[in-house]
Amino acid sequence: MASIQGNWADAYRDKWKWDKTTWGTHCVDCYPSNCPYHVYVRDGRVIREEPAGDFQTIEPGVPDMNPAGCQKGASWSQMLYGKERVLHPLRRAGERGEGRWERISWDEALTDIADAMLDAIEESGVESIVRIGTPAEGGTQSMALSGGVLDRIGVTSTDVQSEINDFNPGLYATFGRFDPAASNDDWFHSDLLLIWANNPAYSAIPFYHYVAEARYNGAEVVTIAPDYNPSAIHGDYFVPVRIGSDAALALSMCRVIVDEGLVNESFVREQTDLALLVRTDNARFLRQCDLEEGGSESIFHLFDQHSGRIVEAPRTLDLGALAPALDGSFRATLADGVEVEVAPAFTHLRHRLEDYSPEDASVMCGVHPENIRELARKVASRRTHILLGWTTGKAYHGDLMERSMCLLLALTGNWGKQGAGIRSWAVGMFDGQFILRDKPRSGQEATREIVAGQQAMIDAMLAEDPTATKEIIIAEMSYAGALPINAVPSAFFWYHHCGYREAWNNAGWGDPSMKRTFDEYVDEAVEKGWWQGSATQAAQAPPRVLFEIGGNLLRRQRGGQRMLLEHLWPKLRMIVSVDWRMSTTGLHSDIVLPAAQHYEKPNFPYTTPDVMNLTFSDRAVEPQGESRSEWQITLALAKKLTERAKARDLVEIRNGNGERVRLDRLYEEISFDGALADDDAVIDEIIRDSAVMGTIPADTTLESLREKGWVRFIDWGLSPMALAQASDLSPNETHSPFRWQTEKKEPFPTLTRRAQFYIDHEWFLEAGEELPVHKEAPAQGGDHPFQITSGHPRWSVNSMNSTSSIILGTIRGEPVAHINDGDAAARGIENGQSMRVFNDLASVVVQARVTPAVQPGQLVMYNGFEPYQFKGWQDFSNVEPGMVKWLHLAGGYGHLRYRALHWQPVPIDRAVRVDIERAS
Amino acid sequence: MGTITESKRQLAWVFDLNKCIGCQTCSVACKVLWPQQDPGTEQMWWMTVNTKPGRGTPRDWEAMGGGYDAHGKLVLGKVPTPEEIGGGWDFNYDEVLRGGRGSDVHLHKTSGAKSWGMNWDEDEGAGEFPNAYYFYLPRLCNHCTRPACVEACPKDAIFKREEDGLVLRDEDRCEGAQRCSSACPYKKIYFNSARGVSQHCIGCFPRIEQRVAPACVRQCPGRAAFIGFLDDEDSAVAKLVKKWKVALPLHPESGTEPNVYYVPPLSPAPLREDGSFDESGDRIPPSYLESLFGPGVHAVLKSLRAELDKKRRGLDSEVLDTLILYRWKDALGHLDRDPAEIVWN
């Protein structure tokens, strides 16, 4: 076989050899992750990794998902041994952020932390301990297991959704779920892919191929973006939109569809609220309570063309023999005998769309009227999937953009079938990790009891309302705070403790259509009880101890470094960072605890419908230095907390809800008397529990996954985002969400039980946003000529890989911002030179990348770089005011209520205004 | 001077530039696998991806000469300088993370090239907004049928492997004269100053000997990379290069007869002055593509468009089905073994 000989050739052959392989995968935050890798180990060292490439074909005629990986995955082993690794517990020996450390023992570190926690509890209550709700590395260890002790004693956890803001408020407002997540192979079924506010060539490297392959299969690919981004280059059409004008474009396409008679009327009648009657006098839906004393507020009405009468709308999507009118004006007699005019919401929509003729919209969005018409006709005639990214949710009026996109799909019948729909993200199905804390004892018998209890509760609630679904019931439990996710919406924490109140009240940076101050809206929202106890809880407890486990708050938070270091940090007596690498947050912490890296512990990334597999990552090598898995850190902290609590005779405390929490048996409780103290034991327990819960095959165990590496899910389980998929989980079909709506006529979990485009909440009416509308982005940061757009970088999963020396070698070795060539020339800035980016808030220096691919007036700053990669550590978060949209404080309305990971104010960073000059 | 021998069979790579997303997974997979981080190899990237149009790696390599002239005579060109190759950076991690100087110091390069790297002009391209244009071009040693490096080597250290045509270097024999580098028109040869030898892509020959595809191909998440024997009619490579002739070599005028082929890039319709789509216009100037892939590129693009049209009309297209790659392993030709199956003694 080996025809060539010589030492040199043998050296290469030898270089490739290994002793053993284990299964490995990485963090979820590149989304969807779950790429199965083989990790190659030699002489006790991980030498490299490579995709397993062993996915089978799911649906005949659809390409398989292999090989699934990327350049970050291909160099994860390099970070294992990188210089950014933290290998020992460290205590700050200088000022915060100085980078002067004292190496201490685990015992010392945990003692310091436990004492600080107990001080805080005694002084200000356990809610003064804050766990930042970070997706961290998005794994079972760092998310589910690391919370063991903190969640149990009732610390304040900020909601991960607002921390990261990968929320799609417009999808949520429309569907009562923000998280349709087709499996990536479903893209192949599309006839028209609209890559919109998204750059999958960067953000979905393992799965972008489905776009290219769908195109080869006959689909057209259209990219709608301000800049000619790397996903646009392989499309058929590039539609450059003015920054922030996407709603105008979508609404104009809707207008064309309506004008040209292309509306899929039966779909609109069945799936949406557009046939529901709205009162002309007050712009509110006609409710049962309008018509009869003591009537329901959540029964709505249609005008049935067959009977010529106003009838109650069914609480499911099954219209039976009804033929609801979409147009017309009708009379209804109210309970008090007064007669009012009512008209279907569709009539109001027609009126709204009058503002969006292609010619008018062209002025708003910069797209040629004929292009708008052509695009509209394409959408109306083809199976269309909007490949939405997570940029819209980070735009001030991103909810309006999303609602407009959903409307476009509604009018054309484009959801609930393969190859159609709109995309966000979802996690779920690996349900064992969610019930661990609720189990009275270890073992699967306890799991079966819990499952039976849950089923009985669901059955009882379904018996009460047979038109409901399991999803609706779980959502209701979540609204009531009954699910084991202990979160408060971060916005209130920021408002009260982190200095954001001033920015949010800055009229110049907020929505010009706000009729009152931000403070007034906050007060009203709290007064009306729209935010339950969560708002007051955050307001009352002064933050004293902060945990950031695997995340990087000071990199991630909009406006974060400036705001948090100035306002929050001085209030904190102890800041703990748990991480395998030294982040900017780590540098500003009091104690850094070294976590095991991905190849040093058994773990799973969060699981998603995009890939539909449970993907195992094993301990290829022992944790380096003194690093430990998050589970071991949790258990050690539990032990220490009990020991120190006993020493000060503080064995029982009260949490924020006034419930008693005992501190004297924490380790025993969390580890099930030591039965699950071992990493393998707890991971095996979670796997077996998931099997009992029916989401993975019954014979799945840690051992079977060590053998096979991954397993396809067989059912959704009970987590909200999994149920939101609302389609059968088929073993041999791609997954397309919402098929239970189109095929089984199950209701949406919204107020009206339909896809809801008309929102008659008083604040939405006040804002003029009862229907989708285009609004210009406010001048966040001041009146300056450039707008910053951002996005997930190609080269890093958040900041995780941004300091990897090998990855830095594939870019310019430092942060760059992309500026249009004409803009750069006008300012005398040459490619590679430093430029100063500034606004009313701050000034940042960054290297310029000059390119005609960027729109004039746009500055693209891909995120992910550590602040400490910028001069003076001044990164782009410094020029972001970190606004939230006031309207997202609205509540008390059907699905517009807070539940963990869902409806809440989320931070904005798109279209921040800056000016730019050449740096001296 | 070395002598070029004819190989019995020839392995070839195909990169589909309509699927390549410039992610650098091939580059990183190669860099991590082979000794490209040892002393003397800091600047080496045997595999690279560059944005085109662009100056590439090494910087302005296309103007450095090499290959054969119209009479088939070897032309010696320039040997790229370390600054032109770029990169080779180390960083001040300890100073920033543990140095106690706070924000007075930030993470920055402490060694290597001043103003170039292997992917310095990423995503820049050319043209004028909104009609900017660019695409990605992955490059490795072309394992040429007529390798200029072999002919140029004064020590006869470079040879074509008989059974698969890989162009390999006997590193025990190489004395680092760098005439290979001067002769290579693609400038994919690097000099290891620590060892005093030149190095280039080894075609992952140890993997190929075990029937495992090269790392650049096997790790390509865009499923843009294909490998196989050109005379293996069942291989995707043979179909694309020989049967349907939709893959072309880069700079065929170099005369070295490269064995890395490219499916040339289509691009979105450009916009007219008034902003409407110009369906029949070319966003990437055809003359630019011709300068890279030769005059044959026009026919290939025409044929790809015709095939796309067929698919859109619901007809079959074998070419596009091959590029779709329903079964990923079909990209790997006979080299479809899972490396993790191998147990070394």
Short mmCIF file of N, CA, C and O in Angstrom, two decimals, chain A residues 22-26 35-40 48-55 65-71 73-75 206 599 710, chain B residues 25 29 207 212 215 217-221 328-329 332 337-340:
data_model
loop_
_atom_site.label_atom_id
_atom_site.label_comp_id
_atom_site.label_asym_id
_atom_site.label_seq_id
_atom_site.Cartn_x
_atom_site.Cartn_y
_atom_site.Cartn_z
N THR A 22 -13.06 9.49 20.98
CA THR A 22 -14.30 9.60 21.75
C THR A 22 -15.25 10.49 20.94
O THR A 22 -14.82 11.15 19.99
N TRP A 23 -16.51 10.53 21.34
CA TRP A 23 -17.46 11.42 20.70
C TRP A 23 -17.33 12.81 21.29
O TRP A 23 -17.12 12.96 22.49
N GLY A 24 -17.48 13.79 20.46
CA GLY A 24 -17.39 15.16 20.98
C GLY A 24 -18.28 16.08 20.18
O GLY A 24 -18.57 15.82 19.01
N THR A 25 -18.74 17.12 20.83
CA THR A 25 -19.39 18.20 20.10
C THR A 25 -19.21 19.46 20.91
O THR A 25 -18.57 19.44 21.96
N HIS A 26 -19.76 20.56 20.42
CA HIS A 26 -19.37 21.85 20.98
C HIS A 26 -20.60 22.59 21.48
O HIS A 26 -21.62 21.98 21.73
N CYS A 35 -23.28 19.06 16.04
CA CYS A 35 -22.49 18.39 15.00
C CYS A 35 -21.69 17.28 15.66
O CYS A 35 -20.85 17.56 16.50
N PRO A 36 -21.94 16.02 15.30
CA PRO A 36 -21.19 14.95 15.95
C PRO A 36 -19.76 14.86 15.41
O PRO A 36 -19.55 14.75 14.21
N TYR A 37 -18.83 14.94 16.30
CA TYR A 37 -17.41 14.84 15.95
C TYR A 37 -16.81 13.61 16.60
O TYR A 37 -17.25 13.18 17.67
N HIS A 38 -15.77 13.08 15.97
CA HIS A 38 -14.87 12.18 16.67
C HIS A 38 -13.69 13.01 17.17
O HIS A 38 -13.14 13.83 16.44
N VAL A 39 -13.36 12.78 18.43
CA VAL A 39 -12.23 13.48 19.03
C VAL A 39 -11.07 12.49 19.12
O VAL A 39 -11.24 11.38 19.64
N TYR A 40 -9.94 12.87 18.59
CA TYR A 40 -8.79 11.96 18.48
C TYR A 40 -7.80 12.25 19.59
O TYR A 40 -7.38 13.40 19.77
N ARG A 48 -6.80 16.33 17.76
CA ARG A 48 -7.66 16.96 16.75
C ARG A 48 -9.05 16.38 16.87
O ARG A 48 -9.29 15.50 17.69
N GLU A 49 -9.94 16.85 16.01
CA GLU A 49 -11.30 16.37 15.93
C GLU A 49 -11.71 16.37 14.46
O GLU A 49 -11.11 17.08 13.65
N GLU A 50 -12.73 15.59 14.16
CA GLU A 50 -13.20 15.55 12.78
C GLU A 50 -14.66 15.09 12.78
O GLU A 50 -15.03 14.19 13.54
N PRO A 51 -15.49 15.70 11.93
CA PRO A 51 -16.90 15.29 11.92
C PRO A 51 -17.03 13.79 11.66
O PRO A 51 -16.29 13.22 10.85
N ALA A 52 -18.00 13.19 12.36
CA ALA A 52 -18.21 11.76 12.18
C ALA A 52 -18.77 11.47 10.79
O ALA A 52 -18.41 10.48 10.16
N GLY A 53 -19.62 12.34 10.31
CA GLY A 53 -20.18 12.14 8.97
C GLY A 53 -21.02 10.89 8.86
O GLY A 53 -21.06 10.25 7.80
N ASP A 54 -21.71 10.54 9.92
CA ASP A 54 -22.45 9.27 9.88
C ASP A 54 -23.97 9.45 9.94
O ASP A 54 -24.69 8.53 10.28
N PHE A 55 -24.46 10.65 9.61
CA PHE A 55 -25.92 10.82 9.54
C PHE A 55 -26.47 9.97 8.40
O PHE A 55 -25.87 9.85 7.35
N MET A 65 -27.45 15.22 6.19
CA MET A 65 -26.92 16.39 6.89
C MET A 65 -25.40 16.38 7.03
O MET A 65 -24.83 17.26 7.67
N ASN A 66 -24.76 15.39 6.48
CA ASN A 66 -23.30 15.29 6.64
C ASN A 66 -22.57 16.39 5.87
O ASN A 66 -23.10 16.89 4.90
N PRO A 67 -21.35 16.74 6.28
CA PRO A 67 -20.65 16.20 7.44
C PRO A 67 -20.93 16.99 8.72
O PRO A 67 -20.61 16.52 9.79
N ALA A 68 -21.51 18.18 8.65
CA ALA A 68 -21.86 18.98 9.82
C ALA A 68 -20.65 19.33 10.69
O ALA A 68 -20.20 18.55 11.52
N GLY A 69 -20.15 20.50 10.45
CA GLY A 69 -19.02 20.99 11.25
C GLY A 69 -18.67 22.39 10.77
O GLY A 69 -19.39 22.99 9.99
N CYS A 70 -17.57 22.91 11.26
CA CYS A 70 -17.12 24.23 10.81
C CYS A 70 -15.68 24.42 11.27
O CYS A 70 -15.10 23.55 11.89
N GLN A 71 -15.14 25.60 10.98
CA GLN A 71 -13.75 25.86 11.33
C GLN A 71 -13.55 25.97 12.84
O GLN A 71 -12.47 25.66 13.34
N GLY A 73 -15.31 24.23 15.10
CA GLY A 73 -15.30 22.85 15.53
C GLY A 73 -13.99 22.17 15.18
O GLY A 73 -13.45 21.39 15.96
N ALA A 74 -13.46 22.50 14.02
CA ALA A 74 -12.23 21.86 13.55
C ALA A 74 -11.01 22.29 14.36
O ALA A 74 -9.94 21.70 14.22
N SER A 75 -11.16 23.32 15.19
CA SER A 75 -10.01 23.78 15.98
C SER A 75 -10.34 23.88 17.46
O SER A 75 -9.65 24.54 18.21
N PRO A 206 -22.71 24.83 9.13
CA PRO A 206 -22.90 23.40 8.85
C PRO A 206 -24.11 23.11 7.96
O PRO A 206 -24.19 22.03 7.38
N TYR A 599 -14.24 18.92 25.88
CA TYR A 599 -13.69 17.57 25.70
C TYR A 599 -13.26 16.95 27.04
O TYR A 599 -12.60 15.92 27.05
N TRP A 710 -24.85 9.64 18.99
CA TRP A 710 -26.05 10.47 18.89
C TRP A 710 -27.24 9.57 18.65
O TRP A 710 -27.10 8.43 18.22
N THR B 25 -13.10 26.18 6.95
CA THR B 25 -13.01 24.90 7.66
C THR B 25 -11.93 24.02 7.04
O THR B 25 -11.16 23.37 7.74
N ALA B 29 -8.91 22.72 9.18
CA ALA B 29 -8.77 21.27 9.31
C ALA B 29 -7.37 20.84 8.90
O ALA B 29 -6.73 20.00 9.56
N ARG B 207 -3.75 9.53 4.71
CA ARG B 207 -5.19 9.23 4.76
C ARG B 207 -5.59 8.48 3.50
O ARG B 207 -6.33 7.48 3.57
N VAL B 212 -9.15 7.06 3.11
CA VAL B 212 -9.86 8.14 3.79
C VAL B 212 -9.62 9.43 2.99
O VAL B 212 -8.49 9.71 2.60
N ALA B 215 -8.47 15.83 4.50
CA ALA B 215 -9.21 16.58 5.52
C ALA B 215 -10.00 17.73 4.92
O ALA B 215 -11.13 18.01 5.33
N VAL B 217 -11.46 18.00 2.13
CA VAL B 217 -12.68 17.54 1.47
C VAL B 217 -13.64 16.98 2.51
O VAL B 217 -14.81 17.33 2.55
N ARG B 218 -13.11 16.14 3.38
CA ARG B 218 -14.00 15.44 4.32
C ARG B 218 -14.61 16.37 5.34
O ARG B 218 -15.68 16.11 5.88
N GLN B 219 -13.94 17.48 5.65
CA GLN B 219 -14.51 18.40 6.64
C GLN B 219 -15.34 19.52 6.02
O GLN B 219 -15.89 20.34 6.74
N CYS B 220 -15.41 19.62 4.72
CA CYS B 220 -16.08 20.76 4.09
C CYS B 220 -17.58 20.77 4.43
O CYS B 220 -18.35 19.97 3.90
N PRO B 221 -18.02 21.69 5.30
CA PRO B 221 -19.42 21.68 5.70
C PRO B 221 -20.35 22.21 4.60
O PRO B 221 -21.54 21.93 4.61
N TRP B 328 -23.79 12.36 1.00
CA TRP B 328 -22.52 13.08 1.14
C TRP B 328 -21.33 12.23 0.72
O TRP B 328 -20.38 12.72 0.10
N LYS B 329 -21.38 10.96 1.05
CA LYS B 329 -20.21 10.11 0.76
C LYS B 329 -19.92 10.03 -0.73
O LYS B 329 -18.81 9.69 -1.14
N LEU B 332 -16.84 11.67 -2.07
CA LEU B 332 -15.51 11.20 -1.65
C LEU B 332 -14.93 10.14 -2.58
O LEU B 332 -13.83 9.64 -2.32
N ARG B 337 -13.97 5.97 3.47
CA ARG B 337 -13.88 5.27 4.75
C ARG B 337 -13.92 6.27 5.91
O ARG B 337 -13.35 7.36 5.82
N ASP B 338 -14.58 5.87 6.99
CA ASP B 338 -14.61 6.67 8.21
C ASP B 338 -13.30 6.46 8.96
O ASP B 338 -13.00 5.35 9.38
N PRO B 339 -12.52 7.51 9.14
CA PRO B 339 -11.19 7.31 9.76
C PRO B 339 -11.28 6.75 11.18
O PRO B 339 -10.36 6.04 11.61
N ALA B 340 -12.37 7.05 11.87
CA ALA B 340 -12.45 6.59 13.27
C ALA B 340 -12.54 5.06 13.36
O ALA B 340 -12.36 4.50 14.43
#
